[in-house]
Amino acid sequence: MSDSPRPSAPSLSASLPGATPAFASEATPAFASEATPAFPSRATPASRDEFAAAVQRRLRWRARRGLLENDLVLERFFDRHAGRLDDEVVRGLDVLLDLGDGELLDLILQRTQPHGEAATPAARRVLGMLREL
């Protein structure tokens, strides 16, 4: 066991292609290539836009469901709210997209009440946004 602190868990964005986790700068693997560009700093407006677009692409891909009803509701959600996906909405949407198709549809149609992780404020906020469509 090492006495050095463990790196914090990578953020949600670390799963995005080209994104680097916060602790990646501590040690660069020997196989890292200079041809692979690191994700640009989020300090510039252009890179924030690129980051937001990458998050939206990942969420749209995850939102593809087996039930047509869910697909329709989620597509309308993205069409209406694409430019306003803040961190809380992304977290809530991630929680809801982890649910099965039937469970998600029941929540959207208010057949059941949110429970477990779907009962978080972020997930409830997204459910409200989905229901207003």
PDB file of C-alpha atoms in Angstrom:
ATOM      1  CA  MET A   1       0.000   0.000   0.000  1.00  0.00           C
ATOM      2  CA  SER A   2       1.183   3.465  -0.837  1.00  0.00           C
ATOM      3  CA  ASP A   3       0.840   6.495   1.436  1.00  0.00           C
ATOM      4  CA  SER A   4       0.207   8.799  -1.503  1.00  0.00           C
ATOM      5  CA  PRO A   5      -3.386   9.938  -1.919  1.00  0.00           C
ATOM      6  CA  ARG A   6      -5.490   8.270  -4.568  1.00  0.00           C
ATOM      7  CA  PRO A   7      -6.451  10.442  -7.512  1.00  0.00           C
ATOM      8  CA  SER A   8     -10.028  11.606  -7.452  1.00  0.00           C
ATOM      9  CA  ALA A   9     -12.509   9.850  -9.689  1.00  0.00           C
ATOM     10  CA  PRO A  10     -12.574  11.242 -13.209  1.00  0.00           C
ATOM     11  CA  SER A  11     -15.435  13.556 -13.972  1.00  0.00           C
ATOM     12  CA  LEU A  12     -18.355  12.685 -16.190  1.00  0.00           C
ATOM     13  CA  SER A  13     -16.493  14.208 -19.100  1.00  0.00           C
ATOM     14  CA  ALA A  14     -13.591  11.771 -18.747  1.00  0.00           C
ATOM     15  CA  SER A  15     -15.565   9.158 -20.667  1.00  0.00           C
ATOM     16  CA  LEU A  16     -15.702  11.433 -23.704  1.00  0.00           C
ATOM     17  CA  PRO A  17     -13.365  10.684 -26.582  1.00  0.00           C
ATOM     18  CA  GLY A  18     -10.377  12.983 -26.415  1.00  0.00           C
ATOM     19  CA  ALA A  19     -11.136  14.123 -22.857  1.00  0.00           C
ATOM     20  CA  THR A  20      -8.390  13.736 -20.294  1.00  0.00           C
ATOM     21  CA  PRO A  21      -9.165  13.020 -16.649  1.00  0.00           C
ATOM     22  CA  ALA A  22      -7.982  15.530 -14.066  1.00  0.00           C
ATOM     23  CA  PHE A  23      -5.160  13.261 -12.878  1.00  0.00           C
ATOM     24  CA  ALA A  24      -3.845  12.446 -16.377  1.00  0.00           C
ATOM     25  CA  SER A  25      -1.199  15.165 -16.211  1.00  0.00           C
ATOM     26  CA  GLU A  26       0.461  13.465 -13.209  1.00  0.00           C
ATOM     27  CA  ALA A  27       1.881  10.620 -15.272  1.00  0.00           C
ATOM     28  CA  THR A  28       1.976  10.340 -19.025  1.00  0.00           C
ATOM     29  CA  PRO A  29       2.182   6.757 -20.285  1.00  0.00           C
ATOM     30  CA  ALA A  30       5.147   5.853 -22.442  1.00  0.00           C
ATOM     31  CA  PHE A  31       2.865   4.904 -25.334  1.00  0.00           C
ATOM     32  CA  ALA A  32       1.245   8.359 -25.490  1.00  0.00           C
ATOM     33  CA  SER A  33       1.636   9.836 -28.927  1.00  0.00           C
ATOM     34  CA  GLU A  34       2.082  13.475 -29.797  1.00  0.00           C
ATOM     35  CA  ALA A  35      -0.236  12.850 -32.746  1.00  0.00           C
ATOM     36  CA  THR A  36      -3.137  12.387 -30.305  1.00  0.00           C
ATOM     37  CA  PRO A  37      -4.174  15.874 -29.257  1.00  0.00           C
ATOM     38  CA  ALA A  38      -5.210  16.418 -25.660  1.00  0.00           C
ATOM     39  CA  PHE A  39      -8.630  17.907 -25.064  1.00  0.00           C
ATOM     40  CA  PRO A  40      -8.283  21.695 -25.204  1.00  0.00           C
ATOM     41  CA  SER A  41      -8.454  23.713 -22.039  1.00  0.00           C
ATOM     42  CA  ARG A  42     -11.977  24.547 -20.978  1.00  0.00           C
ATOM     43  CA  ALA A  43     -10.894  28.128 -20.331  1.00  0.00           C
ATOM     44  CA  THR A  44     -11.618  29.408 -23.843  1.00  0.00           C
ATOM     45  CA  PRO A  45     -15.156  29.881 -25.149  1.00  0.00           C
ATOM     46  CA  ALA A  46     -14.422  27.746 -28.214  1.00  0.00           C
ATOM     47  CA  SER A  47     -13.272  24.803 -26.117  1.00  0.00           C
ATOM     48  CA  ARG A  48     -16.304  25.131 -23.818  1.00  0.00           C
ATOM     49  CA  ASP A  49     -18.505  24.942 -26.906  1.00  0.00           C
ATOM     50  CA  GLU A  50     -16.598  21.881 -28.131  1.00  0.00           C
ATOM     51  CA  PHE A  51     -16.932  20.267 -24.714  1.00  0.00           C
ATOM     52  CA  ALA A  52     -20.680  20.987 -24.549  1.00  0.00           C
ATOM     53  CA  ALA A  53     -21.139  19.576 -28.053  1.00  0.00           C
ATOM     54  CA  ALA A  54     -19.242  16.399 -27.100  1.00  0.00           C
ATOM     55  CA  VAL A  55     -21.380  15.947 -23.976  1.00  0.00           C
ATOM     56  CA  GLN A  56     -24.536  16.436 -26.021  1.00  0.00           C
ATOM     57  CA  ARG A  57     -23.398  13.877 -28.647  1.00  0.00           C
ATOM     58  CA  ARG A  58     -22.680  11.331 -25.901  1.00  0.00           C
ATOM     59  CA  LEU A  59     -26.074  11.898 -24.279  1.00  0.00           C
ATOM     60  CA  ARG A  60     -27.919  11.709 -27.603  1.00  0.00           C
ATOM     61  CA  TRP A  61     -26.185   8.398 -28.326  1.00  0.00           C
ATOM     62  CA  ARG A  62     -27.133   7.019 -24.898  1.00  0.00           C
ATOM     63  CA  ALA A  63     -30.710   8.264 -25.360  1.00  0.00           C
ATOM     64  CA  ARG A  64     -31.335   5.871 -28.242  1.00  0.00           C
ATOM     65  CA  ARG A  65     -33.845   3.476 -26.750  1.00  0.00           C
ATOM     66  CA  GLY A  66     -35.675   0.296 -27.677  1.00  0.00           C
ATOM     67  CA  LEU A  67     -39.110   1.852 -27.195  1.00  0.00           C
ATOM     68  CA  LEU A  68     -40.265   4.285 -29.851  1.00  0.00           C
ATOM     69  CA  GLU A  69     -42.167   6.285 -27.228  1.00  0.00           C
ATOM     70  CA  ASN A  70     -38.970   6.959 -25.263  1.00  0.00           C
ATOM     71  CA  ASP A  71     -37.108   7.832 -28.461  1.00  0.00           C
ATOM     72  CA  LEU A  72     -39.745  10.398 -29.402  1.00  0.00           C
ATOM     73  CA  VAL A  73     -39.792  12.041 -25.974  1.00  0.00           C
ATOM     74  CA  LEU A  74     -35.999  12.152 -25.722  1.00  0.00           C
ATOM     75  CA  GLU A  75     -35.594  13.556 -29.251  1.00  0.00           C
ATOM     76  CA  ARG A  76     -38.067  16.334 -28.437  1.00  0.00           C
ATOM     77  CA  PHE A  77     -36.181  16.968 -25.210  1.00  0.00           C
ATOM     78  CA  PHE A  78     -32.899  17.432 -27.089  1.00  0.00           C
ATOM     79  CA  ASP A  79     -34.525  19.561 -29.778  1.00  0.00           C
ATOM     80  CA  ARG A  80     -35.967  21.902 -27.168  1.00  0.00           C
ATOM     81  CA  HIS A  81     -33.216  21.949 -24.513  1.00  0.00           C
ATOM     82  CA  ALA A  82     -30.006  21.224 -26.458  1.00  0.00           C
ATOM     83  CA  GLY A  83     -28.469  24.631 -25.771  1.00  0.00           C
ATOM     84  CA  ARG A  84     -29.314  24.595 -22.059  1.00  0.00           C
ATOM     85  CA  LEU A  85     -27.802  21.396 -20.702  1.00  0.00           C
ATOM     86  CA  ASP A  86     -26.117  22.416 -17.460  1.00  0.00           C
ATOM     87  CA  ASP A  87     -24.252  20.012 -15.146  1.00  0.00           C
ATOM     88  CA  GLU A  88     -27.353  19.203 -13.095  1.00  0.00           C
ATOM     89  CA  VAL A  89     -29.374  18.298 -16.196  1.00  0.00           C
ATOM     90  CA  VAL A  90     -26.519  16.128 -17.491  1.00  0.00           C
ATOM     91  CA  ARG A  91     -26.319  14.285 -14.140  1.00  0.00           C
ATOM     92  CA  GLY A  92     -30.088  13.790 -14.026  1.00  0.00           C
ATOM     93  CA  LEU A  93     -30.233  12.596 -17.607  1.00  0.00           C
ATOM     94  CA  ASP A  94     -27.395  10.141 -16.964  1.00  0.00           C
ATOM     95  CA  VAL A  95     -29.340   8.660 -14.040  1.00  0.00           C
ATOM     96  CA  LEU A  96     -32.530   8.347 -16.084  1.00  0.00           C
ATOM     97  CA  LEU A  97     -30.735   6.841 -19.090  1.00  0.00           C
ATOM     98  CA  ASP A  98     -29.374   4.100 -16.825  1.00  0.00           C
ATOM     99  CA  LEU A  99     -32.957   2.890 -16.280  1.00  0.00           C
ATOM    100  CA  GLY A 100     -34.636   0.268 -18.400  1.00  0.00           C
ATOM    101  CA  ASP A 101     -36.978   1.349 -21.179  1.00  0.00           C
ATOM    102  CA  GLY A 102     -40.185   0.349 -19.387  1.00  0.00           C
ATOM    103  CA  GLU A 103     -39.147   1.963 -16.118  1.00  0.00           C
ATOM    104  CA  LEU A 104     -38.178   5.201 -17.883  1.00  0.00           C
ATOM    105  CA  LEU A 105     -41.479   5.334 -19.772  1.00  0.00           C
ATOM    106  CA  ASP A 106     -43.446   4.706 -16.564  1.00  0.00           C
ATOM    107  CA  LEU A 107     -41.650   7.632 -14.908  1.00  0.00           C
ATOM    108  CA  ILE A 108     -42.219   9.952 -17.859  1.00  0.00           C
ATOM    109  CA  LEU A 109     -45.933   9.055 -18.013  1.00  0.00           C
ATOM    110  CA  GLN A 110     -46.200   9.357 -14.203  1.00  0.00           C
ATOM    111  CA  ARG A 111     -47.358   5.767 -13.812  1.00  0.00           C
ATOM    112  CA  THR A 112     -44.760   5.361 -11.066  1.00  0.00           C
ATOM    113  CA  GLN A 113     -42.928   7.717  -8.756  1.00  0.00           C
ATOM    114  CA  PRO A 114     -39.127   8.095  -8.852  1.00  0.00           C
ATOM    115  CA  HIS A 115     -37.242   5.936  -6.368  1.00  0.00           C
ATOM    116  CA  GLY A 116     -33.610   5.128  -5.705  1.00  0.00           C
ATOM    117  CA  GLU A 117     -31.195   7.198  -7.793  1.00  0.00           C
ATOM    118  CA  ALA A 118     -34.067   8.451  -9.947  1.00  0.00           C
ATOM    119  CA  ALA A 119     -35.391  10.321  -6.893  1.00  0.00           C
ATOM    120  CA  THR A 120     -32.469  12.770  -6.840  1.00  0.00           C
ATOM    121  CA  PRO A 121     -33.232  16.457  -7.426  1.00  0.00           C
ATOM    122  CA  ALA A 122     -31.315  16.389 -10.725  1.00  0.00           C
ATOM    123  CA  ALA A 123     -33.281  13.403 -12.051  1.00  0.00           C
ATOM    124  CA  ARG A 124     -36.578  14.917 -10.881  1.00  0.00           C
ATOM    125  CA  ARG A 125     -35.728  18.156 -12.685  1.00  0.00           C
ATOM    126  CA  VAL A 126     -35.076  16.284 -15.942  1.00  0.00           C
ATOM    127  CA  LEU A 127     -38.276  14.268 -15.497  1.00  0.00           C
ATOM    128  CA  GLY A 128     -40.178  17.538 -15.221  1.00  0.00           C
ATOM    129  CA  MET A 129     -38.520  18.756 -18.413  1.00  0.00           C
ATOM    130  CA  LEU A 130     -39.396  15.481 -20.191  1.00  0.00           C
ATOM    131  CA  ARG A 131     -43.008  15.641 -19.021  1.00  0.00           C
ATOM    132  CA  GLU A 132     -43.574  19.185 -20.280  1.00  0.00           C
ATOM    133  CA  LEU A 133     -43.063  18.097 -23.881  1.00  0.00           C
TER     134      LEU A 133
END
